[in-house]
Coordinates of C-alpha atoms and ligand atoms in Angstrom, one line a residue:
M1 CA 7.8 -15.6 44.8
I2 CA 10.8 -16.8 42.7
V3 CA 14.3 -15.3 43.1
K4 CA 16.7 -15.6 40.1
K5 CA 20.4 -14.7 40.2
G6 CA 22.2 -13.4 37.1
I7 CA 24.8 -10.8 36.3
G8 CA 23.9 -7.2 37.3
V9 CA 25.0 -5.1 34.3
S10 CA 23.3 -1.8 34.7
P11 CA 22.7 -0.4 38.2
G12 CA 19.4 0.6 39.8
V13 CA 16.2 -1.2 40.8
G14 CA 13.2 -1.4 38.6
I15 CA 9.8 -2.6 39.8
G16 CA 6.8 -3.1 37.7
P17 CA 4.6 -5.5 35.7
A18 CA 6.4 -7.9 33.4
F19 CA 6.3 -7.9 29.6
V20 CA 7.7 -11.2 28.4
L21 CA 9.0 -11.2 24.9
E22 CA 8.9 -14.6 23.3
N23 CA 11.6 -15.9 21.0
E24 CA 10.9 -17.7 17.8
E25 CA 14.2 -19.5 17.7
F26 CA 13.5 -21.3 21.0
D27 CA 10.8 -23.5 22.4
V28 CA 7.9 -21.5 23.6
P29 CA 7.3 -22.2 27.3
E30 CA 3.8 -22.8 28.7
R31 CA 2.7 -19.4 29.9
H32 CA -0.7 -18.5 31.3
V33 CA -2.5 -15.2 31.3
P34 CA -5.2 -13.9 33.7
P35 CA -8.6 -15.2 32.3
E36 CA -9.7 -11.6 31.5
R37 CA -6.8 -11.3 29.0
S38 CA -7.7 -14.4 27.1
P39 CA -10.0 -12.7 24.6
A40 CA -7.1 -10.3 23.7
E41 CA -4.8 -13.3 23.2
L42 CA -7.4 -14.9 20.9
A43 CA -7.6 -11.6 19.0
R44 CA -3.8 -11.6 18.6
L45 CA -3.9 -15.1 17.2
K46 CA -6.7 -14.2 14.7
Q47 CA -4.7 -11.3 13.5
A48 CA -1.6 -13.4 13.1
I49 CA -3.6 -15.9 11.1
V50 CA -5.0 -13.2 8.8
V51 CA -1.4 -11.9 8.1
A52 CA -0.1 -15.5 7.6
K53 CA -2.9 -16.3 5.1
K54 CA -2.1 -13.1 3.1
D55 CA 1.6 -14.0 3.1
V56 CA 1.0 -17.5 2.0
R57 CA -1.2 -16.4 -0.9
S58 CA 1.3 -13.8 -2.2
L59 CA 4.1 -16.4 -1.9
Q60 CA 1.9 -18.8 -3.9
H61 CA 1.3 -16.2 -6.6
E62 CA 5.0 -15.4 -6.8
T63 CA 6.0 -19.0 -7.0
A64 CA 3.4 -19.7 -9.7
S65 CA 4.7 -16.9 -11.9
R66 CA 8.4 -17.7 -11.2
I67 CA 8.5 -21.5 -11.1
G68 CA 5.1 -22.8 -12.2
K69 CA 1.6 -23.6 -10.9
E70 CA 2.5 -27.2 -9.9
T71 CA 5.2 -26.1 -7.4
A72 CA 3.0 -23.3 -6.1
A73 CA 0.3 -25.9 -5.3
I74 CA 2.3 -26.9 -2.2
F75 CA 1.0 -23.7 -0.6
D76 CA -2.5 -25.0 -0.8
F77 CA -1.8 -27.2 2.1
H78 CA -0.4 -24.2 4.1
A79 CA -3.5 -22.1 3.2
G80 CA -5.8 -25.0 4.1
L81 CA -4.1 -25.4 7.5
L82 CA -4.6 -21.8 8.3
S83 CA -8.4 -22.1 7.5
D84 CA -8.8 -25.5 9.2
T85 CA -11.8 -25.1 11.5
A86 CA -10.8 -28.1 13.7
L87 CA -7.4 -26.6 14.3
I88 CA -8.7 -23.1 15.0
A89 CA -11.2 -24.7 17.5
K90 CA -8.2 -26.3 19.3
F91 CA -6.3 -23.0 19.4
T92 CA -9.4 -21.3 20.7
E93 CA -10.0 -23.9 23.4
Q94 CA -6.4 -23.7 24.6
I95 CA -6.6 -19.9 24.8
M96 CA -10.0 -19.5 26.3
K97 CA -10.2 -22.6 28.6
A98 CA -6.6 -23.2 29.5
H99 CA -5.8 -19.5 29.4
V100 CA -2.4 -20.0 27.8
T101 CA -0.7 -17.3 25.6
A102 CA -1.4 -17.3 21.8
E103 CA 2.2 -18.3 21.2
F104 CA 1.9 -21.4 23.4
A105 CA -1.4 -22.4 21.9
V106 CA 0.1 -22.3 18.4
A107 CA 3.3 -24.2 19.4
D108 CA 1.4 -26.9 21.4
V109 CA -1.5 -27.5 19.0
L110 CA 0.7 -27.6 15.9
R111 CA 3.4 -29.8 17.4
N112 CA 0.8 -32.4 18.4
Y113 CA -0.7 -32.1 15.0
A114 CA 2.7 -32.7 13.4
R115 CA 3.1 -35.8 15.5
E116 CA 0.0 -37.3 13.9
F117 CA 1.8 -37.3 10.5
L118 CA 4.9 -39.1 11.8
G119 CA 4.5 -42.8 11.2
M120 CA 2.3 -42.2 8.2
P121 CA 3.4 -43.2 4.6
E122 CA 6.3 -41.1 3.4
Y123 CA 4.4 -38.7 1.2
L124 CA 2.2 -37.8 4.2
A125 CA 5.1 -37.8 6.7
D126 CA 6.6 -35.0 4.7
R127 CA 3.7 -32.8 5.7
V128 CA 5.4 -32.4 9.1
K129 CA 7.8 -29.9 7.6
D130 CA 4.8 -27.9 6.3
V131 CA 3.2 -27.9 9.8
Y132 CA 6.4 -26.6 11.3
D133 CA 6.6 -24.0 8.6
I134 CA 3.2 -22.7 9.5
E135 CA 4.0 -22.8 13.2
K136 CA 7.1 -20.6 12.5
R137 CA 5.1 -18.2 10.4
L138 CA 2.4 -17.7 13.1
L139 CA 5.0 -17.4 15.9
R140 CA 6.9 -14.8 13.8
N141 CA 3.7 -12.8 13.4
L142 CA 2.8 -13.0 17.0
I143 CA 6.4 -12.1 18.1
G144 CA 6.4 -9.3 15.6
Q145 CA 3.2 -8.0 17.2
Q146 CA 5.0 -8.1 20.6
Q147 CA 8.0 -6.2 19.2
Q148 CA 5.7 -3.5 17.9
T149 CA 4.2 -3.3 21.4
L150 CA 7.7 -3.0 22.8
H151 CA 8.2 0.0 20.5
H152 CA 5.0 1.7 21.7
L153 CA 4.5 0.8 25.4
T154 CA 1.7 2.7 26.9
S155 CA 2.6 2.1 30.6
D156 CA 5.7 1.1 32.6
R157 CA 7.0 -2.4 32.1
C158 CA 9.9 -4.6 33.1
I159 CA 11.0 -6.4 29.9
L160 CA 11.9 -10.1 30.2
A161 CA 13.4 -11.8 27.2
H162 CA 15.5 -14.9 26.3
D163 CA 17.8 -12.6 24.4
L164 CA 17.4 -9.0 23.2
T165 CA 19.4 -7.8 20.3
P166 CA 20.9 -4.2 20.5
S167 CA 18.4 -3.2 17.8
Q168 CA 15.4 -4.5 19.8
T169 CA 16.7 -2.7 22.9
A170 CA 17.4 0.5 20.9
G171 CA 13.9 0.3 19.4
A172 CA 12.1 -0.2 22.8
D173 CA 10.1 2.7 24.2
R174 CA 12.7 3.9 26.7
T175 CA 10.3 6.2 28.7
H176 CA 8.3 3.1 29.9
V177 CA 11.0 0.5 30.3
R178 CA 11.7 0.1 34.1
G179 CA 14.2 -2.7 33.7
L180 CA 15.6 -5.5 31.6
A181 CA 16.0 -9.2 32.6
I182 CA 17.5 -11.5 30.1
D183 CA 18.3 -15.2 30.0
A184 CA 21.4 -14.8 27.8
G185 CA 24.3 -12.3 27.7
G186 CA 27.3 -11.2 29.6
R187 CA 28.7 -8.0 31.2
T188 CA 29.9 -6.5 28.0
S189 CA 27.2 -7.7 25.6
H190 CA 26.0 -4.8 23.6
T191 CA 22.5 -5.0 25.1
A192 CA 24.1 -4.6 28.5
I193 CA 26.2 -1.7 27.4
L194 CA 23.1 0.0 25.9
A195 CA 21.1 -0.5 29.1
R196 CA 23.9 1.1 31.1
T197 CA 24.1 4.1 28.7
L198 CA 20.3 4.5 28.8
G199 CA 20.3 4.2 32.6
I200 CA 17.9 1.2 32.6
P201 CA 18.5 -1.3 35.5
A202 CA 19.4 -4.6 33.9
V203 CA 20.3 -8.2 34.8
V204 CA 21.6 -10.6 32.1
G205 CA 22.8 -14.3 32.2
L206 CA 19.7 -15.5 34.0
N207 CA 19.4 -18.7 32.0
D208 CA 15.7 -19.4 32.5
V209 CA 13.9 -16.4 33.9
T210 CA 11.5 -16.2 30.9
A211 CA 10.4 -19.7 31.4
A212 CA 9.2 -19.0 34.9
A213 CA 7.7 -15.6 34.2
Q214 CA 4.3 -14.5 32.8
S215 CA 3.4 -11.2 31.3
G216 CA 1.6 -9.0 33.8
M217 CA 3.1 -10.4 37.0
T218 CA 5.1 -8.0 39.2
V219 CA 8.8 -8.2 38.8
I220 CA 11.7 -6.6 40.6
I221 CA 15.0 -6.2 38.6
D222 CA 18.0 -5.3 40.8
G223 CA 20.9 -4.3 38.5
N224 CA 23.3 -3.7 41.4
R225 CA 23.0 -7.1 43.0
G226 CA 22.1 -9.1 39.8
V227 CA 18.8 -10.3 41.2
V228 CA 15.4 -10.7 39.7
V229 CA 12.4 -11.5 41.8
L230 CA 9.2 -12.8 40.2
D231 CA 5.9 -12.2 41.9
P232 CA 7.5 -10.7 45.1
D233 CA 5.6 -10.5 48.4
A234 CA 4.8 -7.1 50.0
K235 CA 7.8 -7.3 52.4
T236 CA 10.2 -7.9 49.5
I237 CA 8.7 -5.1 47.4
A238 CA 9.2 -2.7 50.4
Q239 CA 12.8 -3.9 50.9
Y240 CA 13.6 -3.2 47.2
Q241 CA 11.8 0.2 47.2
S242 CA 14.1 1.2 50.1
Y243 CA 17.2 0.1 48.0
Q244 CA 15.7 2.1 45.1
Q245 CA 15.5 5.2 47.3
R246 CA 19.0 4.8 48.6
Q247 CA 20.4 4.4 45.1
V248 CA 18.6 7.6 44.0
A249 CA 20.0 9.5 47.0
Y250 CA 23.5 8.2 46.3
I251 CA 23.3 9.4 42.7
H252 CA 22.1 12.8 43.8
S253 CA 24.9 13.0 46.3
L254 CA 27.4 12.8 43.4
D255 CA 25.7 15.8 41.6
E256 CA 27.9 18.3 43.5
L257 CA 31.0 16.9 41.5
K258 CA 29.6 17.9 38.2
D259 CA 31.6 21.0 37.6
L260 CA 34.7 19.9 39.5
P261 CA 37.8 18.7 37.6
A262 CA 38.8 15.0 37.5
T263 CA 42.1 15.8 39.2
T264 CA 43.9 13.4 41.7
R265 CA 44.7 14.6 45.2
D266 CA 48.3 15.2 44.2
G267 CA 47.3 17.4 41.2
H268 CA 47.3 15.1 38.1
D269 CA 44.6 16.0 35.6
V270 CA 42.6 13.2 34.0
V271 CA 40.1 13.6 31.1
L272 CA 36.8 12.0 31.7
L273 CA 34.6 11.5 28.6
G274 CA 31.3 9.7 28.0
N275 CA 30.2 6.9 25.6
I276 CA 27.0 7.4 23.6
E277 CA 24.9 5.4 21.2
F278 CA 22.3 8.1 20.3
P279 CA 22.9 11.8 19.7
E280 CA 20.5 12.9 22.5
E281 CA 22.7 11.2 25.1
T282 CA 25.3 13.9 24.6
E283 CA 23.3 16.1 26.9
V284 CA 23.3 13.4 29.6
V285 CA 27.1 13.0 29.4
L286 CA 27.5 16.8 29.8
A287 CA 25.0 16.9 32.7
K288 CA 27.0 14.2 34.4
G289 CA 30.1 16.3 34.2
G290 CA 31.7 14.5 31.1
Q291 CA 34.2 16.7 29.2
G292 CA 33.2 15.4 25.8
I293 CA 32.4 12.2 23.9
G294 CA 35.1 9.6 23.9
L295 CA 33.1 7.0 21.9
Y296 CA 30.1 7.6 19.7
R297 CA 28.9 4.2 18.6
T298 CA 27.3 5.3 15.3
E299 CA 26.1 1.8 14.3
F300 CA 23.0 2.5 16.5
L301 CA 21.8 4.8 13.7
Y302 CA 21.3 1.6 11.8
L303 CA 20.1 -0.5 14.7
G304 CA 17.4 1.8 16.0
S305 CA 15.3 1.5 12.9
N306 CA 14.7 -0.6 9.8
I307 CA 15.7 2.3 7.5
V308 CA 19.3 2.7 6.3
P309 CA 20.3 6.2 7.3
S310 CA 21.2 8.5 4.5
E311 CA 24.1 10.9 4.4
E312 CA 21.8 13.7 5.5
D313 CA 20.4 11.6 8.4
Q314 CA 23.9 10.9 9.6
Y315 CA 25.1 14.4 9.0
R316 CA 22.3 15.7 11.2
A317 CA 23.1 13.2 14.0
Y318 CA 26.8 14.1 14.0
R319 CA 26.2 17.8 13.9
H320 CA 23.7 17.5 16.8
V321 CA 26.4 15.9 18.9
L322 CA 29.1 18.3 17.9
E323 CA 26.9 21.4 18.5
S324 CA 25.8 20.1 21.9
C325 CA 29.4 19.6 22.8
A326 CA 30.3 23.2 22.0
N327 CA 33.9 22.6 21.0
R328 CA 34.6 19.8 23.4
P329 CA 36.1 16.7 21.9
V330 CA 33.9 14.2 20.1
V331 CA 35.3 10.8 18.8
I332 CA 33.0 9.4 16.1
R333 CA 33.6 5.8 15.5
T334 CA 32.8 4.4 12.1
L335 CA 30.2 1.6 11.9
D336 CA 30.9 -1.4 14.1
L337 CA 28.2 -3.4 12.4
G338 CA 28.0 -7.1 11.7
A339 CA 26.0 -10.2 12.4
D340 CA 27.0 -9.9 16.1
K341 CA 24.8 -6.9 16.6
L342 CA 21.8 -8.0 14.4
T343 CA 19.7 -11.0 14.9
Q344 CA 21.0 -13.7 12.6
S345 CA 17.8 -13.4 10.6
R346 CA 18.4 -9.7 9.9
A347 CA 22.1 -10.1 9.2
R348 CA 22.8 -9.9 5.5
V349 CA 24.3 -13.4 5.5
P350 CA 23.9 -15.4 8.7
E351 CA 27.4 -16.3 10.0
R352 CA 28.6 -19.2 12.1
N353 CA 31.0 -17.1 14.1
P354 CA 29.8 -13.5 13.8
F355 CA 32.4 -12.1 16.2
L356 CA 35.1 -13.5 13.9
G357 CA 33.2 -12.6 10.8
L358 CA 32.4 -9.7 8.6
R359 CA 32.2 -7.1 11.3
S360 CA 33.2 -3.5 11.8
I361 CA 36.0 -2.1 9.6
R362 CA 35.9 -5.3 7.6
L363 CA 32.3 -4.7 6.6
S364 CA 33.0 -1.0 5.9
L365 CA 35.9 -1.9 3.6
Q366 CA 33.8 -4.4 1.7
D367 CA 31.0 -1.9 1.2
I368 CA 32.8 1.3 0.1
P369 CA 29.7 3.2 -0.9
M370 CA 28.2 2.8 2.6
F371 CA 31.6 3.7 4.2
K372 CA 32.0 6.7 2.0
T373 CA 28.5 7.9 2.8
Q374 CA 29.4 7.8 6.5
L375 CA 32.8 9.5 6.0
R376 CA 31.2 12.3 4.0
A377 CA 28.7 12.9 6.8
I378 CA 31.5 12.9 9.4
L379 CA 33.8 15.2 7.5
R380 CA 31.0 17.6 6.7
A381 CA 29.7 17.7 10.3
S382 CA 33.2 18.1 11.7
V383 CA 33.4 21.8 10.8
E384 CA 30.9 22.3 13.6
G385 CA 33.3 21.3 16.4
Q386 CA 36.3 19.2 17.6
A387 CA 35.6 15.9 15.9
S388 CA 37.9 13.0 15.3
V389 CA 37.2 9.8 13.4
M390 CA 38.1 6.3 14.7
F391 CA 38.1 2.9 13.1
P392 CA 37.0 -0.2 15.0
L393 CA 38.3 -3.7 15.0
V394 CA 41.4 -3.0 13.0
T395 CA 43.8 -5.9 12.9
S396 CA 46.4 -4.9 10.3
L397 CA 48.2 -1.8 9.1
L398 CA 46.8 -2.4 5.6
E399 CA 43.3 -2.0 6.8
L400 CA 44.2 1.2 8.5
R401 CA 46.0 2.5 5.4
Q402 CA 43.0 1.5 3.2
A403 CA 40.6 3.3 5.5
K404 CA 42.8 6.4 5.6
A405 CA 43.0 6.5 1.8
I406 CA 39.2 6.4 1.6
V407 CA 39.0 9.4 4.0
R408 CA 41.4 11.2 1.6
D409 CA 39.2 10.3 -1.4
V410 CA 36.1 11.5 0.4
A411 CA 37.8 14.8 1.4
E412 CA 38.8 15.4 -2.3
D413 CA 35.2 14.7 -3.5
L414 CA 33.8 17.2 -1.0
E415 CA 36.5 19.7 -2.0
E416 CA 35.5 19.3 -5.7
E417 CA 31.8 19.7 -4.8
G418 CA 32.6 22.8 -2.8
L419 CA 31.0 21.4 0.4
P420 CA 32.4 22.7 3.7
H421 CA 34.3 19.9 5.5
K422 CA 37.4 19.3 7.6
A423 CA 40.0 17.4 5.5
D424 CA 42.6 17.1 8.3
I425 CA 40.3 15.5 10.8
P426 CA 42.3 13.6 13.5
I427 CA 42.3 9.8 12.8
G428 CA 42.5 7.1 15.5
V429 CA 42.1 3.4 15.8
M430 CA 40.6 1.2 18.4
I431 CA 43.1 -1.1 19.9
E432 CA 40.7 -4.0 20.6
T433 CA 42.3 -7.1 19.1
P434 CA 45.5 -8.8 20.2
A435 CA 46.9 -8.2 16.7
A436 CA 46.6 -4.4 17.0
A437 CA 47.8 -4.5 20.6
L438 CA 50.9 -6.4 19.7
Q439 CA 51.6 -4.2 16.8
C440 CA 50.7 -0.9 18.5
Q441 CA 54.2 0.7 18.0
Q442 CA 53.7 0.5 14.3
F443 CA 50.1 1.8 14.5
A444 CA 51.3 4.7 16.7
K445 CA 53.4 6.0 13.8
E446 CA 50.3 6.3 11.6
V447 CA 47.5 7.6 13.8
D448 CA 46.7 10.6 15.9
F449 CA 45.2 8.6 18.8
F450 CA 44.4 5.2 20.2
S451 CA 41.3 4.1 22.1
I452 CA 41.5 0.8 23.9
G453 CA 38.4 -1.3 23.5
S454 CA 38.8 -3.5 26.5
N455 CA 35.6 -5.4 25.9
D456 CA 36.8 -6.9 22.6
L457 CA 40.4 -7.0 23.7
A458 CA 39.3 -9.3 26.5
Q459 CA 37.0 -11.3 24.2
Y460 CA 39.7 -12.0 21.6
T461 CA 42.6 -12.4 24.0
L462 CA 40.8 -14.8 26.4
A463 CA 38.8 -16.5 23.6
V464 CA 35.6 -15.9 25.5
D465 CA 32.4 -14.8 23.7
R466 CA 31.5 -11.5 25.5
G467 CA 27.8 -12.2 25.1
N468 CA 27.6 -15.9 26.2
E469 CA 26.3 -16.4 29.7
R470 CA 27.7 -19.9 29.9
V471 CA 31.3 -18.6 29.8
A472 CA 30.6 -15.2 31.6
S473 CA 32.6 -16.3 34.6
L474 CA 35.7 -16.6 32.4
F475 CA 35.4 -13.0 31.0
T476 CA 37.5 -10.7 33.1
M477 CA 39.6 -7.6 32.6
A478 CA 41.8 -8.7 35.6
H479 CA 43.5 -11.4 33.6
P480 CA 47.3 -10.9 33.7
S481 CA 47.5 -11.1 29.9
I482 CA 45.1 -8.2 29.5
I483 CA 46.9 -6.1 32.0
R484 CA 50.2 -6.7 30.2
L485 CA 48.7 -5.7 26.9
L486 CA 47.2 -2.5 28.4
K487 CA 50.6 -1.6 29.8
Q488 CA 52.2 -2.1 26.4
I489 CA 49.6 0.0 24.5
I490 CA 49.8 2.9 27.0
R491 CA 53.6 2.8 26.8
A492 CA 53.6 2.9 23.0
G493 CA 51.3 5.9 23.2
Q494 CA 53.6 7.7 25.6
R495 CA 56.7 6.9 23.5
Y496 CA 55.2 8.1 20.2
D497 CA 53.2 10.9 21.7
V498 CA 49.9 9.4 20.7
R499 CA 47.0 10.1 23.0
V500 CA 45.6 6.9 24.6
S501 CA 42.1 6.6 26.0
L502 CA 40.2 3.6 27.1
C503 CA 36.5 3.3 26.2
G504 CA 35.6 -0.2 27.1
E505 CA 33.4 -1.0 30.1
M506 CA 36.5 -1.2 32.3
A507 CA 36.8 2.6 32.2
G508 CA 33.5 2.8 34.2
E509 CA 34.3 0.1 36.8
P510 CA 35.7 1.7 39.9
Q511 CA 37.8 -1.4 40.8
Y512 CA 40.0 -0.7 37.8
T513 CA 40.4 3.0 38.1
M514 CA 43.6 3.0 40.3
L515 CA 45.2 0.3 38.1
L516 CA 44.6 2.2 34.9
L517 CA 45.9 5.5 36.4
G518 CA 49.0 3.7 37.6
L519 CA 49.5 2.2 34.1
G520 CA 49.6 5.7 32.8
L521 CA 46.1 6.1 31.4
R522 CA 44.9 9.7 31.4
V523 CA 41.8 9.6 29.3
F524 CA 38.8 7.6 30.4
S525 CA 35.5 7.2 28.4
C526 CA 32.6 5.5 30.0
A527 CA 28.8 5.2 30.2
P528 CA 27.3 8.5 31.3
G529 CA 26.0 7.1 34.5
A530 CA 29.4 6.0 35.6
I531 CA 31.1 9.4 35.2
P532 CA 30.4 10.9 38.6
E533 CA 31.5 7.9 40.6
I534 CA 34.8 7.5 38.6
K535 CA 35.4 11.2 39.0
K536 CA 34.9 10.9 42.8
L537 CA 37.4 8.1 42.9
I538 CA 40.0 9.9 40.8
R539 CA 39.6 12.9 43.1
S540 CA 40.1 10.7 46.2
V541 CA 43.4 9.0 45.1
T542 CA 47.0 10.1 44.7
M543 CA 49.0 9.1 41.6
A544 CA 51.7 7.8 43.9
H545 CA 49.2 5.3 45.3
A546 CA 47.9 4.4 41.9
D547 CA 51.5 3.8 40.6
Q548 CA 52.2 1.5 43.5
V549 CA 48.9 -0.5 42.9
A550 CA 49.9 -1.0 39.2
R551 CA 53.4 -2.1 40.1
R552 CA 52.0 -4.7 42.5
V553 CA 49.3 -5.9 40.1
L554 CA 52.0 -6.7 37.5
T555 CA 53.6 -9.1 40.0
F556 CA 50.5 -11.3 40.4
E557 CA 50.0 -14.4 38.4
S558 CA 46.2 -14.9 38.5
E559 CA 43.1 -12.9 38.0
T560 CA 41.6 -13.9 41.3
E561 CA 44.6 -12.4 43.2
I562 CA 44.4 -9.3 41.0
I563 CA 40.7 -8.7 41.5
S564 CA 40.7 -9.2 45.2
Y565 CA 43.7 -6.9 45.6
L566 CA 42.2 -4.2 43.5
R567 CA 38.9 -4.3 45.3
A568 CA 40.7 -4.1 48.7
E569 CA 42.8 -1.1 47.6
T570 CA 39.8 0.7 46.2
R571 CA 37.8 0.0 49.3
K572 CA 40.6 1.7 51.3
V573 CA 40.1 4.9 49.3
L574 CA 36.3 4.9 48.8
P575 CA 34.5 2.0 50.5
E576 CA 31.1 2.9 49.1
V577 CA 32.0 2.2 45.4
I578 CA 32.8 -1.5 46.0
S579 CA 29.7 -3.6 46.7
D580 CA 29.9 -6.8 48.6
Ligands
LIG1 C1 35.2 -2.4 23.2 O1 35.2 -3.4 22.5 O2 35.7 -2.3 24.3 C2 34.4 -1.2 22.7 C3 34.4 -0.1 23.4 O3 33.6 -1.3 21.6 P1 32.2 -2.1 21.6 O4 31.9 -2.4 23.0 O5 31.3 -1.2 20.9 O6 32.6 -3.3 20.8
LIG2 MG1 34.7 -3.2 20.4

């Protein structure tokens, strides 16, 4: 039994057999399979070789016709390697006798083979690169097979991966995923957010859980305590099953709040909305007692499949959300897409600093046809309910004005085409960069609403990558600088009569609820699963107490003082929402 500690990012306990997803960009660890699975591993390898041979041949044909036969001849060596009986015998021996995974057999045998070329004359030493190339090709095929399996799981599994992109998570067969355990990542990485929305227990920032795990072994993933147990004994399984039952009972105990308002004990009304990534989650938000959708992350239309969604695909998705919400508010955020959300290999152009790169509104403004397609779908669907449109990662008024001008263009086009649409759709911006926060008074004059993206606001203010486990301890919403910015944004909203909501993960974390109420926030938008607990807390506090908490927090100088004070005050009101 091995116990690993990470960051619990999505509550609940998942128990089941592991599915370990390899990663082509990292060293493949030595992993064994039960002997009876070795023939299946060998079959996977043979399939990967067949695909690789086909790819090499077509690459060779293409090169021959584009550049010439001589250059294309380099692929003869690649094709030869893939048919080399001595090499194939070595792969087979590793898989059938040492019972390692196909991935490890490929990496181990080919790395040793490559070593034989080092120290040879230069023209032969160059072959090392070709061997590595073949290794990569085979690993990519094997990992591609694994990803296909992830999309079509036939039984329940706990997924363990070095890293999972939001698109891999979105593409996984959700009905069979019992939990996620990931080496990389932080609390507000997009995979963590997605797990929370989907209600899948998840632990990230585990560093090396995949190196110690093997597919098929039993795994416990405890998203509340941030613990992963590999190969647990019977006593430990029983202990976590009892945690699991308690968690389910607690969630059910909150069901009675569903139709009650989010009103404080002294009569102040708060609006509680849900964040979604997929249209079908709208029903979950409403079932949990949410009053509408405060953030629809539309980029997941792109991330869930390899096909670029058409205007009609998008229109159908937005209309589904609006119809399900039956005239409740729905905030549709335009694409927040960029190299940060795709693997670097799927990104259009790999970037050195994807979070500071061509992301979000910047990408939309550089790809006007794509942006217009989305805006057409939004404006057309918005006749079905109470939609508003919101732009992410805005850093300057010029960007906002440009985006608004494109909305106007699109409305004119739809008018000319005689297609029903809502030309005067409310327009908002996410305040999620220090630039927008510091200029929020100017923004307030040009928009209908603000939504604070506390995840990115913290990332860019504190200069901490939100998805990097190595700096996860530095990532905190309790930093005095963040709290000052929040106060400033909420004040500007009050002064210019612009509605302010907060849709970052902070909105769903009970320890911040009183502070946010005290700072004047009246609209919260969080993961569907967090809605009942936040509602319970709001119904348990008085605004007078919340005001006092916010005033006190503003006097503190460090995040440690702030967080311990907030936890203590929250515990006084509702002890069960603050875990030890
Ligand atoms: C945020 O940054 O807080 C936010 C809500 O947007 P996302 O998490 O999608 O970047
Ligand atoms: Mg953001």
